[in-house]
Amino acid sequence: MAGVCMLVLVLMLMTAVLTGTGAGPVPRHHRALPGARGCHIAQYKSLSPGERLAFKNAMDAFEESFWLKNHTCRSRPFPRTWDLRQLQVWERPVALEAELNLTLRVLANSSLGDVLDRPLGTLSHIHSELQACVAAQPTEGPRPRGRLHQWLRRLLEAQEEEPWGCLEASVMFNLFRLLTKDLTCVASGDLCV
């Protein structure tokens, strides 16, 4: 129940930020976040072999069930051009947090069952560490603009408009990039170029 409440609050905050209705401003912090006080995201530059295997098993189970359902999905919440290196360093954790919020929401409601237990636990832990990094940033600064604004809007629209099966497929097929590229980039801070 607490997870659902947190998700609702995060979605409300994202909506307010995107529409400019008075949500707290997005920070403008231009230094490497992994060194911020209380921010321990740097430990996720790579996952343990056991964690990678758990994610691989979940992805394999999903792919097997997905191809049996014959989905025809047109839109892509995570386009091929999605690359966190295109954002400023302070924007990257904000984008990754939105990506993780959607991923956690979808996987928590997936029909895959027990195969997702360990990946969900790992992603939830990463998400809590990431929230500490985002919270460690100053609270004054501009609202999201440009590419970050477009990405946040795209994720929000996907949650509202995508058929559930297509949204689940997008999240699952994006999971590898989330773990190997996006998370690694945020964990590397200024070194991700």
XYZ file of N, CA and C in Angstrom:
579
model
N 0.820 -1.185 0.000
C 0.000 0.000 0.000
C 0.870 1.257 0.000
N 1.967 1.232 0.768
C 2.851 2.393 0.819
C 3.480 2.640 -0.546
N 3.787 1.571 -1.273
C 4.366 1.710 -2.607
C 3.395 2.377 -3.571
N 2.108 2.024 -3.448
C 1.098 2.628 -4.317
C 0.963 4.112 -4.002
N 0.966 4.455 -2.712
C 0.883 5.867 -2.312
C 2.079 6.647 -2.843
N 3.263 6.054 -2.735
C 4.473 6.723 -3.228
C 4.378 6.928 -4.731
N 3.878 5.924 -5.444
C 3.743 6.031 -6.889
C 2.780 7.143 -7.253
N 1.647 7.231 -6.550
C 0.667 8.283 -6.818
C 1.293 9.648 -6.574
N 2.037 9.794 -5.485
C 2.691 11.071 -5.196
C 3.702 11.440 -6.270
N 4.490 10.463 -6.716
C 5.487 10.721 -7.752
C 4.815 11.123 -9.053
N 3.736 10.420 -9.418
C 3.024 10.761 -10.645
C 2.411 12.154 -10.563
N 1.867 12.508 -9.386
C 1.306 13.848 -9.214
C 2.398 14.899 -9.348
N 3.560 14.627 -8.766
C 4.671 15.564 -8.851
C 5.135 15.720 -10.294
N 5.264 14.595 -11.006
C 5.684 14.665 -12.412
C 4.680 15.467 -13.235
N 3.385 15.242 -12.993
C 2.360 15.971 -13.720
C 2.453 17.456 -13.431
N 2.633 17.799 -12.169
C 2.728 19.213 -11.800
C 3.958 19.869 -12.415
N 5.083 19.167 -12.407
C 6.303 19.721 -12.994
C 6.131 19.912 -14.494
N 5.532 18.929 -15.143
C 5.375 19.013 -16.589
C 4.402 20.106 -17.011
N 3.376 20.339 -16.216
C 2.400 21.360 -16.596
C 2.733 22.720 -16.016
N 3.736 22.785 -15.150
C 4.144 24.067 -14.593
C 3.137 24.641 -13.618
N 2.448 23.795 -12.851
C 1.404 24.285 -11.959
C 1.878 24.526 -10.545
N 3.156 24.609 -10.337
C 3.619 24.991 -9.016
C 4.290 23.902 -8.218
N 4.643 22.822 -8.819
C 5.400 21.813 -8.077
C 6.764 22.385 -7.751
N 7.412 21.796 -6.791
C 8.740 22.264 -6.440
C 9.649 22.270 -7.647
N 10.489 23.295 -7.764
C 11.354 23.381 -8.937
C 12.338 22.226 -9.030
N 12.727 21.945 -10.217
C 13.722 20.909 -10.451
C 15.093 21.507 -10.181
N 15.949 20.770 -9.516
C 17.244 21.313 -9.151
C 18.141 21.599 -10.336
N 19.081 22.475 -10.111
C 20.096 22.731 -11.137
C 21.451 22.563 -10.480
N 21.867 21.364 -10.440
C 23.111 21.019 -9.777
C 24.033 20.477 -10.837
N 25.182 21.107 -11.018
C 26.039 20.745 -12.140
C 27.299 19.990 -11.735
N 27.289 19.315 -10.617
C 28.459 18.518 -10.271
C 28.069 17.054 -10.227
N 29.025 16.213 -10.100
C 28.750 14.775 -10.105
C 27.903 14.413 -8.903
N 26.795 13.751 -9.128
C 25.886 13.411 -8.052
C 26.365 12.282 -7.152
N 27.091 11.300 -7.661
C 27.471 10.208 -6.781
C 28.233 10.650 -5.533
N 28.850 11.812 -5.529
C 29.553 12.289 -4.348
C 28.674 13.078 -3.404
N 27.417 13.311 -3.778
C 26.528 14.095 -2.926
C 26.268 13.345 -1.618
N 26.070 14.100 -0.562
C 25.845 13.516 0.759
C 24.587 12.642 0.747
N 24.693 11.428 1.222
C 23.574 10.503 1.264
C 23.286 9.810 -0.055
N 24.064 10.122 -1.074
C 23.857 9.547 -2.403
C 24.901 8.453 -2.626
N 24.430 7.225 -2.708
C 25.344 6.086 -2.862
C 25.092 5.335 -4.162
N 24.685 6.051 -5.177
C 24.350 5.421 -6.457
C 25.592 4.911 -7.186
N 26.768 5.406 -6.840
C 28.006 4.988 -7.514
C 28.254 3.487 -7.380
N 27.687 2.860 -6.371
C 27.874 1.416 -6.196
C 27.208 0.596 -7.304
N 26.391 1.244 -8.131
C 25.673 0.527 -9.179
C 26.302 0.691 -10.562
N 27.603 0.958 -10.605
C 28.261 1.038 -11.912
C 28.190 -0.306 -12.620
N 28.095 -1.375 -11.859
C 27.845 -2.695 -12.434
C 27.131 -3.547 -11.391
N 26.337 -4.488 -11.864
C 25.599 -5.386 -10.977
C 26.365 -6.691 -10.813
N 26.087 -7.373 -9.728
C 26.731 -8.661 -9.483
C 26.242 -9.685 -10.503
N 27.014 -10.735 -10.724
C 26.581 -11.780 -11.668
C 25.231 -12.388 -11.277
N 24.986 -12.546 -9.980
C 23.704 -13.093 -9.533
C 22.538 -12.186 -9.888
N 22.730 -10.886 -9.730
C 21.681 -9.928 -10.080
C 21.437 -9.941 -11.588
N 22.510 -9.951 -12.363
C 22.356 -9.977 -13.821
C 21.613 -11.238 -14.268
N 21.912 -12.373 -13.637
C 21.234 -13.617 -13.984
C 19.745 -13.540 -13.657
N 19.403 -12.944 -12.523
C 17.990 -12.804 -12.147
C 17.241 -11.959 -13.181
N 17.863 -10.871 -13.639
C 17.230 -10.039 -14.663
C 17.136 -10.786 -15.992
N 18.176 -11.541 -16.346
C 18.152 -12.302 -17.592
C 17.027 -13.339 -17.560
N 16.864 -14.030 -16.438
C 15.798 -15.022 -16.317
C 14.425 -14.381 -16.462
N 14.243 -13.206 -15.849
C 12.967 -12.498 -15.955
C 12.708 -12.069 -17.398
N 13.739 -11.555 -18.056
C 13.571 -11.113 -19.436
C 13.289 -12.300 -20.361
N 13.955 -13.422 -20.138
C 13.706 -14.618 -20.945
C 12.271 -15.106 -20.762
N 11.806 -15.134 -19.511
C 10.430 -15.568 -19.234
C 9.425 -14.638 -19.909
N 9.706 -13.344 -19.881
C 8.798 -12.392 -20.523
C 8.785 -12.589 -22.032
N 9.951 -12.696 -22.627
C 10.018 -12.851 -24.084
C 9.252 -14.089 -24.533
N 9.373 -15.156 -23.788
C 8.671 -16.384 -24.135
C 7.161 -16.167 -24.112
N 6.651 -15.482 -23.086
C 5.211 -15.241 -23.008
C 4.764 -14.162 -23.985
N 5.610 -13.181 -24.262
C 5.253 -12.081 -25.149
C 5.008 -12.570 -26.566
N 5.895 -13.378 -27.081
C 5.757 -13.822 -28.465
C 4.536 -14.712 -28.649
N 4.076 -15.348 -27.581
C 2.879 -16.178 -27.675
C 1.605 -15.334 -27.768
N 1.659 -14.082 -27.300
C 0.465 -13.229 -27.247
C 0.222 -12.446 -28.530
N 1.189 -12.359 -29.412
C 1.045 -11.692 -30.701
C 0.611 -10.227 -30.548
N 1.387 -9.439 -29.822
C 1.121 -8.005 -29.650
C 1.567 -7.235 -30.882
N 0.852 -6.179 -31.197
C 1.283 -5.239 -32.223
C 1.336 -3.862 -31.577
N 2.516 -3.457 -31.191
C 2.716 -2.185 -30.505
C 3.371 -1.210 -31.470
N 2.848 0.008 -31.503
C 3.363 0.992 -32.452
C 4.289 2.009 -31.806
N 3.911 2.533 -30.671
C 4.721 3.598 -30.077
C 5.848 3.015 -29.238
N 6.819 3.880 -28.922
C 7.983 3.455 -28.155
C 8.259 4.494 -27.082
N 7.857 4.210 -25.835
C 8.152 5.165 -24.757
C 9.654 5.396 -24.583
N 10.458 4.407 -24.935
C 11.917 4.506 -24.830
C 12.507 4.405 -26.236
N 12.623 5.516 -26.940
C 13.118 5.453 -28.324
C 14.588 5.056 -28.384
N 15.017 4.633 -29.537
C 16.422 4.234 -29.714
C 17.373 5.382 -29.436
N 16.890 6.608 -29.614
C 17.748 7.780 -29.404
C 17.873 8.148 -27.925
N 17.201 7.437 -27.031
C 17.240 7.708 -25.596
C 18.659 7.433 -25.095
N 19.366 8.461 -24.725
C 20.738 8.324 -24.239
C 20.968 9.399 -23.187
N 21.135 8.994 -21.947
C 21.271 9.957 -20.857
C 22.476 10.870 -21.012
N 23.448 10.469 -21.810
C 24.616 11.329 -22.020
C 24.233 12.620 -22.731
N 23.062 12.662 -23.347
C 22.588 13.861 -24.022
C 22.070 14.913 -23.032
N 21.896 14.520 -21.785
C 21.387 15.426 -20.754
C 22.528 15.985 -19.918
N 22.244 17.076 -19.224
C 23.212 17.600 -18.266
C 23.304 16.625 -17.095
N 24.397 16.676 -16.369
C 24.626 15.726 -15.279
C 23.483 15.766 -14.260
N 22.990 16.947 -13.898
C 21.931 17.033 -12.886
C 20.595 16.515 -13.407
N 20.401 16.474 -14.734
C 19.145 15.999 -15.307
C 19.076 14.472 -15.362
N 20.215 13.830 -15.420
C 20.259 12.377 -15.599
C 19.548 11.604 -14.491
N 19.783 11.909 -13.207
C 19.051 11.175 -12.170
C 17.542 11.416 -12.231
N 17.125 12.604 -12.648
C 15.694 12.904 -12.773
C 15.081 12.011 -13.852
N 15.758 11.902 -14.990
C 15.273 11.044 -16.076
C 15.277 9.573 -15.654
N 16.353 9.142 -15.001
C 16.441 7.744 -14.568
C 15.378 7.430 -13.516
N 15.111 8.379 -12.634
C 14.076 8.153 -11.620
C 12.709 7.966 -12.278
N 12.392 8.784 -13.285
C 11.122 8.630 -14.005
C 11.067 7.280 -14.715
N 12.186 6.888 -15.307
C 12.277 5.597 -15.989
C 12.071 4.448 -14.992
N 12.699 4.555 -13.832
C 12.538 3.525 -12.798
C 11.123 3.501 -12.236
N 10.508 4.666 -12.061
C 9.126 4.707 -11.564
C 8.206 3.921 -12.479
N 8.313 4.177 -13.776
C 7.480 3.459 -14.737
C 7.803 1.969 -14.721
N 9.073 1.629 -14.703
C 9.492 0.233 -14.702
C 8.959 -0.502 -13.474
N 9.108 0.098 -12.300
C 8.618 -0.538 -11.074
C 7.103 -0.705 -11.092
N 6.407 0.309 -11.567
C 4.943 0.236 -11.619
C 4.498 -0.916 -12.518
N 5.110 -1.010 -13.675
C 4.714 -2.041 -14.631
C 5.100 -3.432 -14.130
N 6.329 -3.590 -13.664
C 6.772 -4.917 -13.223
C 6.027 -5.387 -11.974
N 5.632 -4.467 -11.101
C 4.884 -4.845 -9.905
C 3.518 -5.415 -10.266
N 3.004 -5.060 -11.434
C 1.692 -5.538 -11.877
C 1.799 -6.560 -13.005
N 2.982 -7.076 -13.227
C 3.198 -8.039 -14.295
C 2.655 -9.415 -13.911
N 2.360 -10.197 -14.903
C 1.853 -11.549 -14.672
C 2.976 -12.578 -14.559
N 4.230 -12.117 -14.578
C 5.350 -13.063 -14.551
C 5.553 -13.712 -13.181
N 5.044 -13.121 -12.135
C 5.083 -13.731 -10.814
C 6.450 -13.770 -10.158
N 6.801 -14.946 -9.602
C 7.992 -15.108 -8.769
C 9.304 -14.787 -9.475
N 9.348 -14.936 -10.787
C 10.592 -14.683 -11.507
C 11.014 -13.219 -11.377
N 10.066 -12.352 -11.006
C 10.370 -10.924 -10.865
C 10.708 -10.507 -9.438
N 10.611 -11.418 -8.484
C 10.841 -11.038 -7.086
C 12.209 -10.394 -6.866
N 13.248 -11.068 -7.283
C 14.603 -10.525 -7.072
C 14.861 -9.258 -7.898
N 14.495 -9.234 -9.204
C 14.670 -7.989 -9.959
C 13.902 -6.814 -9.351
N 12.675 -7.056 -8.892
C 11.903 -5.968 -8.269
C 12.576 -5.472 -6.995
N 13.114 -6.390 -6.213
C 13.837 -5.990 -5.003
C 15.061 -5.147 -5.337
N 15.794 -5.568 -6.338
C 16.982 -4.816 -6.758
C 16.600 -3.438 -7.279
N 15.604 -3.393 -8.147
C 15.175 -2.112 -8.711
C 14.623 -1.176 -7.640
N 13.908 -1.731 -6.677
C 13.379 -0.905 -5.578
C 14.509 -0.318 -4.754
N 15.535 -1.110 -4.508
C 16.690 -0.617 -3.742
C 17.434 0.469 -4.537
N 17.635 0.246 -5.810
C 18.279 1.250 -6.664
C 17.446 2.529 -6.666
N 16.135 2.375 -6.757
C 15.239 3.535 -6.770
C 15.359 4.337 -5.474
N 15.428 3.664 -4.340
C 15.551 4.399 -3.067
C 16.892 5.123 -2.983
N 17.953 4.501 -3.472
C 19.259 5.168 -3.510
C 19.220 6.375 -4.445
N 18.557 6.220 -5.572
C 18.459 7.299 -6.539
C 17.648 8.465 -5.980
N 16.599 8.172 -5.231
C 15.806 9.237 -4.614
C 16.655 10.061 -3.662
N 17.586 9.427 -2.966
C 18.483 10.168 -2.077
C 19.377 11.096 -2.883
N 19.773 10.675 -4.075
C 20.614 11.519 -4.931
C 19.843 12.711 -5.452
N 18.615 12.482 -5.873
C 17.786 13.571 -6.389
C 17.442 14.531 -5.256
N 17.149 13.989 -4.072
C 16.828 14.835 -2.924
C 18.044 15.622 -2.439
N 19.256 15.127 -2.712
C 20.474 15.806 -2.261
C 20.791 17.044 -3.093
N 20.093 17.215 -4.196
C 20.344 18.371 -5.052
C 19.642 19.600 -4.479
N 20.150 20.797 -4.774
C 19.480 22.015 -4.345
C 18.086 22.087 -4.942
N 17.168 22.774 -4.272
C 15.779 22.814 -4.736
C 15.461 24.051 -5.559
N 16.431 24.874 -5.848
C 16.178 26.048 -6.672
C 16.749 25.824 -8.059
N 16.017 26.254 -9.036
C 16.505 26.131 -10.398
C 15.378 26.069 -11.391
N 15.700 25.890 -12.642
C 14.691 25.903 -13.699
C 13.882 24.616 -13.745
N 12.722 24.720 -14.335
C 11.901 23.529 -14.583
C 12.520 22.768 -15.761
N 12.177 21.481 -15.892
C 12.734 20.718 -17.007
C 12.389 21.369 -18.343
N 13.368 21.427 -19.207
C 13.180 21.960 -20.548
C 13.865 21.046 -21.530
N 13.643 21.333 -22.782
C 14.349 20.609 -23.826
C 14.116 19.116 -23.779
N 15.202 18.384 -23.947
C 15.138 16.926 -24.046
C 14.573 16.276 -22.776
N 14.996 16.743 -21.597
C 14.486 16.165 -20.351
C 12.970 16.322 -20.276
N 12.472 17.490 -20.586
C 11.027 17.737 -20.563
C 10.307 16.790 -21.523
N 10.858 16.617 -22.727
C 10.251 15.725 -23.716
C 10.219 14.289 -23.211
N 11.312 13.848 -22.596
C 11.377 12.472 -22.106
C 10.388 12.246 -20.966
N 10.334 13.184 -20.029
C 9.391 13.040 -18.909
C 7.959 13.018 -19.420
N 7.647 13.887 -20.362
C 6.295 13.916 -20.941
C 5.995 12.597 -21.660
N 6.955 12.086 -22.389
C 6.767 10.835 -23.129
C 6.452 9.676 -22.171
N 7.173 9.598 -21.057
C 6.920 8.538 -20.077
C 5.548 8.693 -19.427
N 5.168 9.909 -19.124
C 3.862 10.169 -18.528
C 2.748 9.808 -19.496
N 2.888 10.199 -20.744
C 1.880 9.877 -21.758
C 1.787 8.373 -21.991
N 2.912 7.695 -21.959
C 2.900 6.236 -22.155
C 2.063 5.560 -21.079
N 2.185 6.027 -19.842
C 1.413 5.440 -18.745
C -0.082 5.657 -18.933
N -0.444 6.763 -19.558
C -1.853 7.093 -19.723
C -2.453 6.501 -20.991
N -1.657 6.330 -22.040
C -2.214 6.011 -23.354
C -1.883 4.616 -23.885
N -0.785 4.037 -23.448
C -0.360 2.747 -24.002
C -1.234 1.605 -23.497
N -1.572 0.651 -24.378
C -2.210 -0.578 -23.889
C -1.245 -1.281 -22.936
N -1.788 -1.941 -21.917
C -0.950 -2.523 -20.874
C 0.099 -3.482 -21.430
N -0.269 -4.339 -22.344
C 0.683 -5.299 -22.902
C 1.845 -4.617 -23.608
N 1.548 -3.527 -24.309
C 2.603 -2.790 -25.010
C 3.495 -2.048 -24.020
N 2.894 -1.497 -22.975
C 3.676 -0.807 -21.952
C 4.606 -1.790 -21.244
N 4.084 -2.970 -20.928
C 4.900 -4.004 -20.295
C 6.050 -4.422 -21.225
N 5.759 -4.577 -22.502
C 6.790 -4.959 -23.460
C 7.866 -3.879 -23.557
N 7.449 -2.624 -23.625
C 8.418 -1.526 -23.706
C 9.338 -1.507 -22.499
N 8.760 -1.684 -21.326
C 9.546 -1.677 -20.087
C 10.513 -2.857 -20.063
N 10.033 -4.030 -20.411
C 10.896 -5.215 -20.369
C 12.015 -5.135 -21.398
N 11.711 -4.659 -22.595
C 12.744 -4.568 -23.621
C 13.721 -3.423 -23.352
N 13.331 -2.487 -22.497
C 14.216 -1.385 -22.107
C 15.050 -1.736 -20.874
N 14.711 -2.800 -20.199
C 15.348 -3.137 -18.921
C 16.856 -3.303 -19.045
N 17.315 -3.939 -20.091
C 18.750 -4.152 -20.265
C 19.474 -2.812 -20.398
N 18.915 -1.900 -21.198
C 19.556 -0.589 -21.348
C 19.506 0.195 -20.033
N 18.392 0.111 -19.323
C 18.280 0.792 -18.038
C 19.410 0.368 -17.107
N 19.674 -0.928 -17.052
C 20.673 -1.456 -16.117
C 22.106 -1.253 -16.588
N 22.351 -1.396 -17.879
C 23.737 -1.363 -18.358
C 24.191 0.002 -18.843
N 23.268 0.833 -19.267
C 23.666 2.144 -19.784
C 23.199 3.284 -18.882
N 21.888 3.383 -18.661
C 21.359 4.527 -17.919
C 21.836 4.539 -16.474
N 21.714 3.416 -15.789
C 22.153 3.342 -14.394
C 23.658 3.557 -14.290
N 24.414 2.951 -15.175
C 25.866 3.114 -15.170
C 26.257 4.571 -15.418
N 25.542 5.224 -16.305
C 25.842 6.629 -16.606
C 25.575 7.503 -15.385
N 24.439 7.333 -14.730
C 24.119 8.135 -13.540
C 25.129 7.820 -12.426
N 25.475 6.561 -12.261
C 26.422 6.166 -11.222
C 27.818 6.738 -11.481
N 28.131 7.001 -12.736
C 29.445 7.538 -13.098
C 29.516 9.052 -13.002
N 28.386 9.734 -12.877
C 28.365 11.193 -12.739
C 29.025 11.902 -13.894
N 29.941 12.813 -13.602
C 30.629 13.613 -14.629
C 31.472 12.750 -15.571
N 31.790 11.530 -15.182
C 32.632 10.675 -16.009
C 31.865 10.045 -17.165
N 30.540 10.151 -17.151
C 29.722 9.616 -18.229
C 29.654 10.651 -19.341
N 30.448 10.422 -20.385
C 30.490 11.366 -21.514
C 30.304 10.638 -22.825
